[in-house]
Structure formats: C-alpha cells, structure tokens
XYZ file of C-alpha atoms in Angstrom:
413
model
C 10.229 34.961 -4.991
C 9.949 31.170 -5.154
C 7.375 29.609 -7.467
C 4.896 28.628 -4.801
C 5.252 31.812 -2.776
C 3.072 33.542 -5.385
C 0.183 31.263 -4.627
C 0.146 31.320 -0.794
C -2.870 31.983 1.425
C -3.837 35.617 1.655
C -2.249 36.165 5.080
C 1.155 35.083 3.732
C 1.265 37.177 0.560
C 3.922 39.742 0.057
C 6.711 37.979 2.020
C 9.786 36.739 0.210
C 10.933 33.161 0.624
C 14.375 33.652 -0.984
C 15.804 32.447 -4.283
C 15.647 28.737 -3.607
C 14.919 25.927 -6.069
C 11.256 24.828 -6.370
C 11.894 21.637 -4.374
C 12.552 23.794 -1.298
C 9.554 26.078 -1.775
C 7.105 23.884 0.135
C 7.468 20.998 2.580
C 5.642 18.402 0.606
C 8.122 18.609 -2.275
C 11.349 17.217 -0.707
C 9.656 15.046 1.889
C 7.187 13.330 -0.431
C 9.921 12.605 -2.947
C 12.619 11.424 -0.559
C 10.132 9.563 1.556
C 8.684 7.636 -1.366
C 12.162 6.875 -2.752
C 13.337 5.685 0.637
C 10.189 3.552 1.177
C 10.773 1.709 -2.074
C 14.529 1.174 -1.486
C 14.344 -0.040 2.081
C 11.710 -2.683 1.278
C 13.769 -3.689 -1.801
C 16.668 -4.269 0.557
C 14.609 -5.812 3.277
C 14.356 -9.432 2.103
C 18.110 -9.728 1.381
C 18.740 -8.338 4.867
C 16.299 -10.798 6.327
C 17.921 -13.733 4.552
C 21.387 -12.577 5.649
C 22.733 -11.920 2.150
C 22.872 -8.137 2.857
C 24.036 -6.545 6.102
C 23.563 -3.199 7.799
C 25.969 -1.622 10.230
C 23.175 -1.016 12.716
C 22.801 -2.010 16.337
C 19.158 -2.830 15.468
C 18.254 -6.386 14.704
C 17.172 -6.741 11.045
C 13.380 -6.729 11.792
C 13.830 -3.705 14.104
C 15.776 -1.815 11.392
C 13.024 -2.695 8.895
C 10.223 -1.460 11.203
C 12.115 1.596 12.360
C 13.049 2.885 8.943
C 9.593 2.270 7.604
C 7.984 4.229 10.429
C 10.584 6.823 11.415
C 12.199 7.157 7.985
C 9.339 6.985 5.476
C 6.246 7.727 7.571
C 8.016 10.538 9.482
C 8.915 12.149 6.162
C 5.374 11.992 4.805
C 3.831 13.335 8.031
C 6.329 16.213 7.891
C 5.518 16.948 4.260
C 1.776 16.897 4.998
C 1.984 19.117 8.073
C 4.309 21.694 6.493
C 1.843 21.996 3.617
C -1.342 21.913 5.603
C -0.376 24.369 8.351
C -0.066 27.409 6.021
C -3.560 26.706 4.791
C -4.797 26.550 8.360
C -2.950 29.661 9.651
C -2.444 31.923 6.549
C 1.238 32.132 7.377
C 4.161 31.705 5.020
C 5.227 28.030 4.724
C 8.538 26.728 6.071
C 10.760 27.016 2.957
C 14.274 27.782 1.895
C 17.012 27.426 4.507
C 14.763 26.240 7.405
C 13.252 23.535 5.176
C 16.694 22.497 3.988
C 17.767 22.102 7.636
C 14.865 19.758 8.261
C 15.751 17.697 5.173
C 19.389 17.422 6.315
C 18.251 16.365 9.798
C 16.108 13.634 8.227
C 18.989 12.387 6.052
C 21.387 12.510 9.043
C 18.965 10.274 10.981
C 18.890 7.717 8.216
C 22.676 7.470 8.109
C 22.956 7.483 11.876
C 20.587 4.540 12.239
C 22.250 2.521 9.451
C 25.730 3.032 10.965
C 24.677 3.044 14.606
C 27.035 0.047 15.328
C 29.937 2.351 14.426
C 28.840 5.488 16.296
C 26.933 3.927 19.170
C 23.172 3.659 19.697
C 22.959 6.676 22.030
C 24.564 9.063 19.416
C 22.367 7.461 16.740
C 19.282 8.089 18.900
C 20.131 11.770 19.485
C 20.757 12.393 15.799
C 17.690 10.468 14.638
C 15.262 11.946 17.203
C 16.384 15.519 16.495
C 14.391 15.491 13.281
C 10.929 14.724 14.754
C 11.727 17.081 17.652
C 12.360 19.888 15.179
C 9.208 19.034 13.215
C 6.976 19.023 16.346
C 8.475 22.333 17.518
C 8.043 23.924 14.113
C 4.464 22.761 13.751
C 3.494 23.955 17.223
C 5.202 27.313 16.652
C 3.379 27.951 13.384
C -0.014 26.899 14.674
C 0.353 28.981 17.877
C 1.631 32.057 15.905
C -1.336 31.713 13.619
C -3.686 31.318 16.637
C -5.195 28.279 14.941
C -5.917 26.545 18.300
C -8.298 23.894 16.918
C -5.490 22.288 14.847
C -3.044 22.280 17.731
C -4.226 18.733 18.545
C -2.354 17.371 15.552
C 0.884 18.101 17.373
C -0.051 15.559 20.045
C 0.226 12.380 17.918
C 3.359 13.859 16.295
C 4.827 14.264 19.791
C 3.757 10.707 20.661
C 5.466 9.562 17.422
C 8.617 11.333 18.593
C 8.412 9.687 22.028
C 7.880 6.284 20.404
C 11.130 6.904 18.411
C 12.935 7.666 21.676
C 11.491 4.555 23.259
C 12.420 2.509 20.195
C 16.114 3.390 20.503
C 16.134 2.892 24.257
C 14.233 -0.419 24.183
C 16.373 -1.793 21.320
C 19.601 -0.485 22.751
C 19.070 -1.806 26.266
C 16.963 -4.911 25.714
C 17.635 -5.904 22.111
C 14.070 -5.616 20.884
C 11.388 -3.001 20.210
C 7.966 -4.611 20.833
C 6.351 -1.729 22.843
C 7.864 1.054 20.738
C 6.900 -0.683 17.526
C 3.274 -0.853 18.518
C 3.274 2.692 19.966
C 4.686 4.101 16.666
C 2.038 2.259 14.619
C -0.684 3.335 17.044
C 0.366 7.023 16.754
C 0.299 6.841 12.957
C -3.127 5.140 12.956
C -4.532 7.798 15.363
C -3.276 10.485 12.913
C -5.149 8.677 10.094
C -8.282 8.553 12.232
C -7.982 12.268 13.044
C -6.926 13.620 9.686
C -8.727 11.046 7.565
C -11.891 11.892 9.440
C -11.508 15.407 8.178
C -10.275 15.130 4.645
C -12.169 11.980 3.413
C -15.735 13.270 3.999
C -14.689 16.774 2.868
C -13.064 15.721 -0.452
C -15.933 13.250 -1.071
C -18.540 15.955 -0.412
C -16.776 18.417 -2.716
C -16.675 15.931 -5.596
C -20.272 14.733 -5.090
C -21.720 18.292 -5.003
C -20.129 18.878 -8.448
C -20.459 15.459 -10.064
C -22.856 13.125 -8.298
C -25.686 14.930 -6.405
C -27.544 12.876 -3.856
C -26.603 11.353 -0.451
C -23.613 13.170 0.984
C -21.125 12.272 3.699
C -22.322 12.974 7.275
C -20.365 15.850 8.790
C -18.188 15.365 11.889
C -20.343 15.059 14.977
C -20.592 13.392 18.356
C -20.383 9.911 16.842
C -16.953 10.681 15.381
C -15.753 11.896 18.770
C -16.777 8.568 20.322
C -15.043 6.666 17.513
C -11.840 8.712 18.135
C -11.953 8.159 21.901
C -12.518 4.387 21.658
C -9.813 4.106 18.960
C -7.281 5.843 21.119
C -8.117 3.739 24.147
C -8.010 0.526 22.130
C -4.644 1.372 20.559
C -3.167 2.390 23.898
C -4.359 -0.913 25.324
C -2.846 -2.772 22.330
C 0.445 -0.966 22.812
C 0.777 -1.937 26.489
C -0.999 -5.284 26.508
C -1.531 -6.712 23.039
C -3.173 -9.908 24.366
C -6.090 -10.348 26.730
C -9.847 -9.782 27.134
C -9.834 -6.054 27.761
C -7.615 -5.151 24.840
C -9.341 -7.594 22.529
C -12.818 -6.240 23.292
C -11.690 -2.612 22.946
C -9.987 -3.355 19.623
C -12.974 -5.174 18.192
C -15.268 -2.341 19.343
C -12.987 0.235 17.768
C -12.884 -1.743 14.570
C -16.636 -1.990 14.299
C -17.055 1.721 15.137
C -14.551 2.788 12.497
C -16.257 0.557 9.949
C -19.580 2.223 10.748
C -17.873 5.614 10.505
C -16.572 4.826 7.055
C -20.063 3.876 5.860
C -21.273 7.360 6.813
C -18.948 8.939 4.257
C -20.770 7.681 1.188
C -17.719 6.067 -0.339
C -19.915 3.665 -2.319
C -20.984 6.649 -4.412
C -17.476 7.858 -5.156
C -16.208 5.122 -7.477
C -15.818 7.350 -10.529
C -13.155 9.569 -8.857
C -10.236 7.360 -8.104
C -8.528 10.101 -6.059
C -11.525 10.032 -3.685
C -12.145 6.271 -3.830
C -8.606 5.425 -2.755
C -9.050 7.468 0.450
C -11.977 5.247 1.397
C -10.106 2.061 0.515
C -7.160 3.203 2.639
C -9.295 3.970 5.614
C -10.948 0.518 5.363
C -7.658 -0.963 6.492
C -7.963 0.822 9.830
C -11.055 -1.201 11.011
C -9.454 -4.250 9.329
C -6.333 -3.863 11.435
C -8.289 -3.175 14.590
C -10.406 -6.258 14.116
C -7.463 -8.476 13.326
C -5.607 -7.133 16.374
C -8.693 -7.746 18.486
C -9.122 -11.323 17.316
C -5.401 -11.965 17.894
C -5.688 -10.521 21.404
C -8.657 -12.741 22.169
C -6.820 -15.756 20.582
C -9.791 -16.341 18.241
C -9.843 -17.776 14.656
C -6.005 -18.457 14.745
C -5.339 -14.874 13.738
C -1.592 -14.069 13.946
C -0.630 -10.746 15.493
C 1.560 -9.909 12.507
C -1.539 -9.782 10.295
C -2.774 -6.776 12.224
C 0.641 -5.140 12.040
C 0.694 -5.270 8.245
C -2.963 -4.358 7.927
C -2.037 -1.160 9.769
C 1.458 -0.707 8.232
C 1.168 -1.704 4.595
C -2.664 -1.218 4.368
C -3.749 1.801 6.285
C -0.488 3.710 6.488
C 1.002 2.738 3.081
C -2.192 3.285 1.157
C -3.301 6.447 2.887
C 0.031 8.145 2.566
C 0.229 7.387 -1.109
C -3.326 8.594 -1.534
C -2.561 11.875 0.218
C 0.788 12.321 -1.567
C -0.664 11.918 -5.070
C -3.598 14.251 -4.374
C -1.517 16.956 -2.633
C 1.202 16.856 -5.357
C -1.388 17.352 -8.131
C -3.203 20.094 -6.305
C -0.221 22.059 -5.012
C 1.630 21.925 -8.367
C -1.351 23.306 -10.289
C -2.465 20.058 -12.014
C -5.955 18.776 -12.451
C -7.133 16.542 -9.676
C -7.480 13.453 -11.863
C -5.921 10.039 -11.383
C -4.283 9.014 -14.644
C -3.432 5.406 -15.572
C -0.078 5.533 -13.871
C -1.622 6.827 -10.647
C -4.273 4.117 -10.681
C -1.572 1.527 -11.154
C 0.216 2.883 -8.065
C -3.031 2.575 -6.136
C -3.590 -1.008 -7.354
C -0.013 -2.023 -6.449
C -0.163 -0.749 -2.842
C -3.641 -2.233 -2.194
C -2.481 -5.599 -3.537
C 0.737 -5.377 -1.538
C -1.324 -4.970 1.639
C -3.719 -7.789 0.831
C -0.909 -10.175 -0.084
C 1.027 -9.312 3.062
C -1.968 -9.967 5.289
C -2.518 -13.324 3.613
C 1.190 -14.129 3.975
C 0.810 -13.671 7.722
C -1.566 -16.630 7.778
C 0.737 -18.679 5.526
C 4.303 -18.039 6.855
C 5.702 -20.998 4.960
C 4.833 -19.339 1.619
C 7.947 -17.148 1.284
C 6.892 -16.274 -2.296
C 4.057 -14.154 -0.900
C 6.544 -12.004 0.991
C 8.531 -11.410 -2.195
C 5.283 -10.603 -4.111
C 4.116 -8.172 -1.464
C 7.556 -6.468 -1.280
C 7.687 -6.209 -5.064
C 4.253 -4.592 -5.228
C 5.180 -2.133 -2.437
C 8.379 -1.252 -4.280
C 6.502 -0.828 -7.485
C 4.043 1.524 -5.877
C 6.572 3.840 -4.285
C 9.180 3.879 -7.019
C 6.263 4.285 -9.431
C 5.242 7.364 -7.455
C 8.788 8.774 -7.833
C 8.703 8.196 -11.590
C 5.224 9.684 -12.070
C 5.412 12.553 -9.628
C 9.094 13.245 -9.145
C 9.221 15.761 -12.017
C 6.209 17.654 -10.614
C 7.843 17.878 -7.181
C 11.070 19.265 -8.656
C 9.532 21.801 -11.077
C 7.869 25.111 -10.181
C 4.080 25.235 -9.844
C 2.132 25.804 -13.023
C 0.798 29.330 -13.361
C -3.037 29.572 -13.537
C -4.313 29.852 -17.084
C -5.494 33.321 -18.122
C -9.169 33.342 -19.021
C -9.748 35.282 -22.291
C -12.229 38.119 -22.034
C -15.261 38.440 -24.375
C -14.891 41.173 -27.017
C -15.714 44.589 -25.659
C -15.377 43.620 -21.966
C -12.402 45.175 -20.016
C -9.744 42.785 -18.848
C-alpha cells in the first residue's frame, strides 16, 4: 500500500493503490512540484523571449506563449493537484493515484511540449494534445464527485470546464487570428471565479479554526446570502470584462464586484490572524481579487489613467500567484504530516510573491522602467523555485507516520 493510502478518509480505507512511489500516491505531489518548477522556469525564460534573445518553436506570439503557459501550464497543474486532493476528502473515495495519476502527469507534460513545438507539429495537433489534459481532469473530477454523490461540490467542475473551453478558444483564436485577447481574459476570469468560490470556503474556515484555538474573540462570518450576491456579481462582472473590457456597463459591474469582494474579505476577520502566516497569506492573496476588479473597472471606465495590463497582473501575479502558493504550502504541510507552521523559508516565499505582484502592478503604470519587469520576474522566480527547494523533498517522500502517544503507567495501550 502506498504511503498516503494508509491515511485516507474512512470510506476509502482498505483499498490498495499499488506499489507506486510516494510522488504518485496523491495528486498534489506531482502537480504542485512540476507546476511550481515550471512557473519559475517559464518566467525566467520570458524576458529573454520578449527581447528576442531566446526563441520558442511555437505558433504563439511570445506574449501569447507567456500567458498560455502561465495559465494552462502552471495554473492548470495547481488546480489539478488541488482538486485531486480535495475530492477524496469531500467524497470519502480513494484518490486518483498510481497509473491513472501518471497518465494525467504525462498528458500535462505532452501539452507543454506540444505548445512549445507547435510550429513543427501544427497548431491543431498542438491544441488537441494540450486540451486533452484539462478534458481528462474535468472528466475525472466529475466522475469522482458523482460516484461519491457529493452533489454540492459538483459546481467546482463548472469553472474547470470553462477553463478547458478557454484553452480551446485560446488555440483557435491564436491559430486563426494571431492573438488571444478574449481567451486570455476568459482563462483569467475562470481562475478568479475559482478563487472566489474556493477561497470563500477555505479562508474563513481556516481562519476560524485557528482563532478558536489561539485567538478567541470575533470570528469570520459564515457563508450566507451576502456571499451568494458577491459570487453572482463577480461572475457577471468577469463575463462582461471577458467580452467587452471597456465601457460603462463593464466598468460599473467590475467596480461593484471589487467593492463587494473587499467587503466580503473584511467579514473574515483577517486583521486578527496576523500571528499565523499560513492564514494571513490567504487573506493577502484574496485582497488582490478586489484590487484586480477595481483596476479593471477603472480601466474600463477610462478613469485615473489606469492601464488594462495593471488589472491583468493584479489577477495573474497577485490573486492567482499568491493564492496558489498559499494553498500549495499549506496543503503540502498538512498532507505530508508536518505541523501547519510557516517557517522562515516559507515566509520568504510569501514575501517574494507579494512583492512580485506589487512591483508588476507598478510597472504597468511605468512601462518605460524595464528594470521593474526584471525585478518582478526575479521575485516570481525566487518564490516558485524557492517552493521547489523548500517543499520538493516533502512532495517526493512518503507521509510521516503519526507519532505514538505514550500511555500512562498502568493504563492499557
């Protein structure tokens, strides 16, 4: 039995996962490690590609390759790792592991090579190979949730499916028209909606759990009708932004969604969670959601000279980059049997990604300052390669066994 199979939910106990290495015992292990490594490397290569000193063999224009591989290479890997780890907890079923997990990993890798060499194999073949991965992930997630009759969580398959459709659109739009404006915004919108949905569940939950133990007093407000309104307005605003990124209607919806998400964040008592960095970083990451919505809204309304690219990077580097690192570090510690504490290395990772986001947003307002792009890229690379160095060993090794509690003299074990 694999290392993690001994610590599955009750409904999944007693089923063998095969004699596979620990890295293939749970979805978060290969996808968090490969995703983080890829995120660091593609941004390290991005500026030389942008300047023309390094070339790809892709049919994508350099900026399209950069956006595509960040979203459908890195983000897709992290979403997959998260879902394949969360679904067994929701359903009580055995996780996808062993050979089926290896197939998903190979599909992801095939997509990366296909996109990079799409000029050699053709954009249609590259699209089929690349989109097969997210198709398999969506099908696997839906199958497990339905088999476990966990209907309330079936909604997470919707943004994953939208993410898949945005990848299809990305290839078609770039292949036929030479650009990816609509698909780019749709992919980011789908990822932000996932953050709004899942973040709205885990942030108040983890914050409440810590405060009940360590800091009694005001607690996060549970999910209620206000959260449903925020989610609805956010979806409408992001759909409007995807189709029509400029104009009065989109601008008003985006600003309204930004203010509502900011109000939502204040209800989660993040100001009382500063002592636990694993909890605090979740609140900081979510703060980039209203920041991105407000920046996109101001850009749509053509106010305050806000460039549209500032919103893109508030979403991409800020909300998506920071939230995924926050989730990866916490999940890796918890699912490998380590204490849920952010050590110095983890806090440096958090500082690097937050600074990378802030610098990149500032750089959008100062496009002539190329040094800011290099600084932001360097901080991003430091954060993700730092994750690989700090957490790679944990992802490759078996889960720690729970410590045996010694019995007092005279009491039966």
